[in-house]
PDB file of C-alpha atoms in Angstrom:
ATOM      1  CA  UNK A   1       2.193 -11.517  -6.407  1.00 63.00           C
ATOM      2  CA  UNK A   2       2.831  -8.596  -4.660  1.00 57.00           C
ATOM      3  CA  UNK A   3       3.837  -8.547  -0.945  1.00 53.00           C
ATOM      4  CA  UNK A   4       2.766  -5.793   1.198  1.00 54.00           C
ATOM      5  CA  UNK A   5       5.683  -3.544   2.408  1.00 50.00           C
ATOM      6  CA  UNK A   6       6.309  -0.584   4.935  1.00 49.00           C
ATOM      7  CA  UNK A   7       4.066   0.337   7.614  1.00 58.00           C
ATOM      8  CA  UNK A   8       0.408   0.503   6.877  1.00 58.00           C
ATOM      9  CA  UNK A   9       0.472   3.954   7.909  1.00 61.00           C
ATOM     10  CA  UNK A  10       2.812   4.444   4.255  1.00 84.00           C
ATOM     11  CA  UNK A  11       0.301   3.367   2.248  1.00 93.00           C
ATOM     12  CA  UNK A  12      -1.887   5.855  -0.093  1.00 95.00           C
ATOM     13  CA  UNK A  13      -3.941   5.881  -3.520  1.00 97.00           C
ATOM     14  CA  UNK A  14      -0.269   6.356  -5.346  1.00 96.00           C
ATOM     15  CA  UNK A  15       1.255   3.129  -4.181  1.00 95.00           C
ATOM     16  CA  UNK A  16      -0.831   1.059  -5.921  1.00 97.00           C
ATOM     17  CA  UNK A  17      -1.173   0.023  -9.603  1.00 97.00           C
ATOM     18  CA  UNK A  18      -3.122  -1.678 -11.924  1.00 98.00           C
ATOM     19  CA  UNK A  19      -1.918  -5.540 -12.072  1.00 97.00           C
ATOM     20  CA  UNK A  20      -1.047  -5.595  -8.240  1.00 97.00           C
ATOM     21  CA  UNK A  21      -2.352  -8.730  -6.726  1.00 97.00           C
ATOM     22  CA  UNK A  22      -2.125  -9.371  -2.857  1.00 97.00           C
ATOM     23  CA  UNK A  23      -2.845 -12.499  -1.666  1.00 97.00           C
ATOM     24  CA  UNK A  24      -3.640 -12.637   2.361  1.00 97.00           C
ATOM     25  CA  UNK A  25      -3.247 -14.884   5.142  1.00 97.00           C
ATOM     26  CA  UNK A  26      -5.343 -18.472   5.635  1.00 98.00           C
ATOM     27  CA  UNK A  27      -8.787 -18.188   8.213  1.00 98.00           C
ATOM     28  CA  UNK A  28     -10.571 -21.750   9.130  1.00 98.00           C
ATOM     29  CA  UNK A  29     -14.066 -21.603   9.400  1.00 98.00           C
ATOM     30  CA  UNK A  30     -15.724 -22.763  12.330  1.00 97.00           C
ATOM     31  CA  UNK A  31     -18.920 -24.104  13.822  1.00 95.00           C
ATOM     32  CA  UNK A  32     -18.770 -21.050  15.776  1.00 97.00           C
ATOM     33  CA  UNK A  33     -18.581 -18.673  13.246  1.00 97.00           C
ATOM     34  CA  UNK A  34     -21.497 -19.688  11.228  1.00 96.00           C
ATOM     35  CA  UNK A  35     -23.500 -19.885  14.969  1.00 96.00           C
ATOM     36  CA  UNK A  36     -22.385 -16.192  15.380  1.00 97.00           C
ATOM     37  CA  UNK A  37     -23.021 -15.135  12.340  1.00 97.00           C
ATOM     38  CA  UNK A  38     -26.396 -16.241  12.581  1.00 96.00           C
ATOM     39  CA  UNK A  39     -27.084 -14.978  15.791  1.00 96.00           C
ATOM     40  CA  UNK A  40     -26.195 -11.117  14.938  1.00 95.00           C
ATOM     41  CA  UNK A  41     -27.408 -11.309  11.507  1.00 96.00           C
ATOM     42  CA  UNK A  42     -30.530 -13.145  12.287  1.00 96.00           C
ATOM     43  CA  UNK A  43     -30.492 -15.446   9.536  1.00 94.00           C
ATOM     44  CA  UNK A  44     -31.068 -18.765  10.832  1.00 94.00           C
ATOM     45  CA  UNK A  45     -31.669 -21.169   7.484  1.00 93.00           C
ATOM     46  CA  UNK A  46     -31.497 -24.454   8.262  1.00 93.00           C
ATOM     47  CA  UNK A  47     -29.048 -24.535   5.314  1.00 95.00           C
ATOM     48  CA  UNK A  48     -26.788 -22.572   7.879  1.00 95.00           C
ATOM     49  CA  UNK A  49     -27.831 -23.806  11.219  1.00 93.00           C
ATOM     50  CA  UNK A  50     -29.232 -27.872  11.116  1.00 93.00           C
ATOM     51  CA  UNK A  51     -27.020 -30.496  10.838  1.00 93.00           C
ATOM     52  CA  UNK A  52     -29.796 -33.109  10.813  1.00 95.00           C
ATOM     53  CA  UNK A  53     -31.392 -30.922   7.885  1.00 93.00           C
ATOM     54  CA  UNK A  54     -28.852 -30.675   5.620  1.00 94.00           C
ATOM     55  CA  UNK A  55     -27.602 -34.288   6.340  1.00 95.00           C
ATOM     56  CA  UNK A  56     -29.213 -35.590   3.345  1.00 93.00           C
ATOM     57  CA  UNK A  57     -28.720 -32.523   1.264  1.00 92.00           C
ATOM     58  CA  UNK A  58     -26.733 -31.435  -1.577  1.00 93.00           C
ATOM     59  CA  UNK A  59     -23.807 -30.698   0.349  1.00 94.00           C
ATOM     60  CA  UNK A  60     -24.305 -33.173   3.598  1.00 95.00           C
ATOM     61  CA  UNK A  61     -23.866 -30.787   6.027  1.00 95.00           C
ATOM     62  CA  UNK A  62     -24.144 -27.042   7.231  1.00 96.00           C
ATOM     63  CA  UNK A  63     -22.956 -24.383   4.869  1.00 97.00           C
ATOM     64  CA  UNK A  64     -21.505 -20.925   6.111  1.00 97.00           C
ATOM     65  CA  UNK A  65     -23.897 -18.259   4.828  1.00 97.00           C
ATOM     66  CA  UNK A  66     -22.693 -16.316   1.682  1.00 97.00           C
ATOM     67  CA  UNK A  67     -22.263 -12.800   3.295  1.00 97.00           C
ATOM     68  CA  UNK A  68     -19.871 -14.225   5.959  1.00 98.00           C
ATOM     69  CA  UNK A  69     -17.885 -15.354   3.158  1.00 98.00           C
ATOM     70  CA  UNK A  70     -18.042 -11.510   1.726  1.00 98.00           C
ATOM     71  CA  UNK A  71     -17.243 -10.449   5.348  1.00 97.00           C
ATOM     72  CA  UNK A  72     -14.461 -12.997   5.651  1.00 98.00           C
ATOM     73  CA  UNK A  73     -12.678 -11.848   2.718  1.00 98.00           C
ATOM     74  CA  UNK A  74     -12.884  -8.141   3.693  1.00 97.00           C
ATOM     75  CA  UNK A  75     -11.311  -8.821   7.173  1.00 97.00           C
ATOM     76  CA  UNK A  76      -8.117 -10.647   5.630  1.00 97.00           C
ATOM     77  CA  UNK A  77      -7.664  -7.530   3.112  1.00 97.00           C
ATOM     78  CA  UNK A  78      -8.325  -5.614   5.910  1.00 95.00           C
ATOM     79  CA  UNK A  79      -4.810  -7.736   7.988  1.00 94.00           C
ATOM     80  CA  UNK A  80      -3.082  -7.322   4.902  1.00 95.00           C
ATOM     81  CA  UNK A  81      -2.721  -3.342   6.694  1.00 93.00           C
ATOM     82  CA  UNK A  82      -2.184  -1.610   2.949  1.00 95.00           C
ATOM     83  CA  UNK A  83      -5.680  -0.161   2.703  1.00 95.00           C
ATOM     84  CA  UNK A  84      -6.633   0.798   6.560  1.00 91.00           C
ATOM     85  CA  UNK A  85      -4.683   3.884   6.984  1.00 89.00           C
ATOM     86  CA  UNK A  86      -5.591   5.776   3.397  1.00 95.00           C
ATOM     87  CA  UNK A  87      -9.252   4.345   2.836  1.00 96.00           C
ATOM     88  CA  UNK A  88     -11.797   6.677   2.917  1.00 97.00           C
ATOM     89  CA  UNK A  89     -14.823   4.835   1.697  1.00 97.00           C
ATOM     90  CA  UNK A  90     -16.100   1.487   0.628  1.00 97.00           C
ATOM     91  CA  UNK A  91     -18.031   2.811  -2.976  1.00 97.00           C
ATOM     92  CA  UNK A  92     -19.635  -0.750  -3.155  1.00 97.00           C
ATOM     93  CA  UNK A  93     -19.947  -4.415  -4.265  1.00 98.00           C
ATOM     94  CA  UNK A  94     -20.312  -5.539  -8.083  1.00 97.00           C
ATOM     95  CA  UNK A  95     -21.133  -8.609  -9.237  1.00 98.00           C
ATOM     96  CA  UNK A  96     -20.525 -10.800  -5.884  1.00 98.00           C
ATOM     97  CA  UNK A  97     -20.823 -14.660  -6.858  1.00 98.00           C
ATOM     98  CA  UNK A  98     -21.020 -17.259  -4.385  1.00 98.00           C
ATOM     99  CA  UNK A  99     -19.396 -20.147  -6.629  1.00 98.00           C
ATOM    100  CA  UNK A 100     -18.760 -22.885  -4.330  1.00 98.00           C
ATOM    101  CA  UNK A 101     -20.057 -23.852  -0.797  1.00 98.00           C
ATOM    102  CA  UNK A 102     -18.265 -22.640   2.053  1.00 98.00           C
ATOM    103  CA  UNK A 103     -17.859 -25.585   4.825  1.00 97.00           C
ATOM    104  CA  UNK A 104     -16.978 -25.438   8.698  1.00 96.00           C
ATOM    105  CA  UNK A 105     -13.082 -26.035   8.491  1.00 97.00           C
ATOM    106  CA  UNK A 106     -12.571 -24.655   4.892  1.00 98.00           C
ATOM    107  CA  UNK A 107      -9.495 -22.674   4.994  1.00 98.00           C
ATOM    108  CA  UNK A 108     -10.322 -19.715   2.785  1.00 98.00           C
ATOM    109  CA  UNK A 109      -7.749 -17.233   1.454  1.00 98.00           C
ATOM    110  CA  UNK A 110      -8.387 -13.846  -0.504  1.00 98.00           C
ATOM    111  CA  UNK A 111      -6.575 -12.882  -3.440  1.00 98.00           C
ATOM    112  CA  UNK A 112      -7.151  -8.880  -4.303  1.00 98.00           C
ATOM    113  CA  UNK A 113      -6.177  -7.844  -7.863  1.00 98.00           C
ATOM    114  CA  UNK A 114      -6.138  -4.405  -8.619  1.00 98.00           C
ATOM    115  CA  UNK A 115      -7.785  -3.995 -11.446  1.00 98.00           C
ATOM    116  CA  UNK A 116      -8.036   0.026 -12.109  1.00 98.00           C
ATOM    117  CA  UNK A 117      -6.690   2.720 -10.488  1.00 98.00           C
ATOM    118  CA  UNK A 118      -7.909   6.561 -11.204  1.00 97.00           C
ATOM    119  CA  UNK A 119      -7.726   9.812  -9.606  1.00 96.00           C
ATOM    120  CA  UNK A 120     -10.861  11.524  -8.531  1.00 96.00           C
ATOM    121  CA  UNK A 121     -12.624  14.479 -10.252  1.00 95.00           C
ATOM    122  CA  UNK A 122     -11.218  16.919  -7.712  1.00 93.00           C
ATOM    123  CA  UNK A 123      -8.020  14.819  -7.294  1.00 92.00           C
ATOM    124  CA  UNK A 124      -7.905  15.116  -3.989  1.00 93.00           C
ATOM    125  CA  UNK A 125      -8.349  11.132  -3.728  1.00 97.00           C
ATOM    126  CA  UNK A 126      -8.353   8.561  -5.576  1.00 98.00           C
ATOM    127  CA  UNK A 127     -10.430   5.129  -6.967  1.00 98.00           C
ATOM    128  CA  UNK A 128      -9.103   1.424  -6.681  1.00 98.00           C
ATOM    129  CA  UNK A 129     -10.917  -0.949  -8.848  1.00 98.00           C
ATOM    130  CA  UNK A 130      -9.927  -4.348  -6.699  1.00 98.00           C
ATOM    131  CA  UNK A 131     -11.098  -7.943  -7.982  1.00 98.00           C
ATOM    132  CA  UNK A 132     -10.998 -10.007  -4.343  1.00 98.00           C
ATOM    133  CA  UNK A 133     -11.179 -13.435  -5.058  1.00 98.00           C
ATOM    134  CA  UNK A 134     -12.182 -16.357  -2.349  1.00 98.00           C
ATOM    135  CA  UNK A 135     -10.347 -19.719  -2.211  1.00 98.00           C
ATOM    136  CA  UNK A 136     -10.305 -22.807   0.190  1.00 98.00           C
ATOM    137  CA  UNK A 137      -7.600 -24.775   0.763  1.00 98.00           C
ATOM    138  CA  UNK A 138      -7.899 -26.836  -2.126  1.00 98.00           C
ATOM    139  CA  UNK A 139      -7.654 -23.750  -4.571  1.00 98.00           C
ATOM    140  CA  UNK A 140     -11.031 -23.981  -5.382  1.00 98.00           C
ATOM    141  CA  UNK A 141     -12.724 -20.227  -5.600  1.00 98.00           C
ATOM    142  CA  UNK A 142     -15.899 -19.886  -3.471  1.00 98.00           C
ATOM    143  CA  UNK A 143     -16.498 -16.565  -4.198  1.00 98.00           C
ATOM    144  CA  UNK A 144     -15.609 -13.477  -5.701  1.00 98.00           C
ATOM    145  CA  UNK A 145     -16.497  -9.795  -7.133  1.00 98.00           C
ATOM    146  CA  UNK A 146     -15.359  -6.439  -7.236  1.00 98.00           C
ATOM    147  CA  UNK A 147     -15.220  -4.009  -4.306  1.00 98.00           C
ATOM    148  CA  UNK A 148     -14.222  -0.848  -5.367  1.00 98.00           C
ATOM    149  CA  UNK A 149     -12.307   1.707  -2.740  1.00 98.00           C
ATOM    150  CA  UNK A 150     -11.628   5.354  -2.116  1.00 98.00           C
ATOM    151  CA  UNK A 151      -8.382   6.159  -0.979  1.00 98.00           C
ATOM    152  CA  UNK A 152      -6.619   9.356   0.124  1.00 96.00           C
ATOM    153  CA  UNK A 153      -3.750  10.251  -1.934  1.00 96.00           C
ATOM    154  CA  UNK A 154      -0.290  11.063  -0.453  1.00 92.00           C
ATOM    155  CA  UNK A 155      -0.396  14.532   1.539  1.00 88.00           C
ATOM    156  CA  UNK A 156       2.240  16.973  -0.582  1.00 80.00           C
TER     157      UNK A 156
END
């Protein structure tokens, strides 16, 4: 496991290699979370929203929706402070799976591997290849995929 040293601002495409893994802080999940979340994103399954529903359903009780999940796990990378100061562009989401249920008080960590690490065509930046995996308290993963990154690469 790596640990995340120096100032965010000291971090750029050269600091990181292939094999790194970070591993952020704990988040609980809350009722309110899942009521936020479905109030700005509009999605308002009663998979997400009714206890009385989903009282007698496979998992007995609300679930937090998938893409807070996704946007949990980029907001701990995003505390971890290495990627904030030299990322230039999210270049997108393969293969998200949502693996296990996410429940209100789940304590979810991410894990972010890097899993490739390449230089641009006009070198001017460069491409991380990161694996984020999610994972409640009880080590089980709840989801994961690959979110790869633009970074900027150290001024000369």
């Amino acid at each position: 496991m790596t640990t995340a040293t120096g100032s965010p601002a000291d971090w750029y495409f050269e600091d990181f290699a292939v094999g790194q893994v970070f591993r952020t802080q704990g988040r609980t999940i809350t009722e309110a979370d899942l009521v936020g979340f479905a109030g700005w994103s509009w999605d308002t399954n009663p998979v997400h929203t009714d206890a009385v529903h989903t009282a007698d359903g496979r998992f007995g009780r609300p679930i937090a929706h998938g893409m807070l999940g996704l946007s949990v796990a980029m907001g701990l990378a995003s505390r971890l402070g290495i990627f904030e100061a030299c990322s230039i562009a999210l270049l997108g989401i393969d293969g998200w799976r949502f693996e296990a249920p996410v429940l209100v008080g789940d304590t979810v960590t991410c894990t972010i591997h890097i899993t490739g690490a390449r230089a641009t065509s006009t070198g001017r930046a460069g491409i991380l290849e990161r694996e984020f995996v999610l994972s409640n308290q009880d080590d089980v993963v709840v989801q994961r995929g690959a979110i790869g990154l633009m970074v900027a690469r150290r001024p000369a």
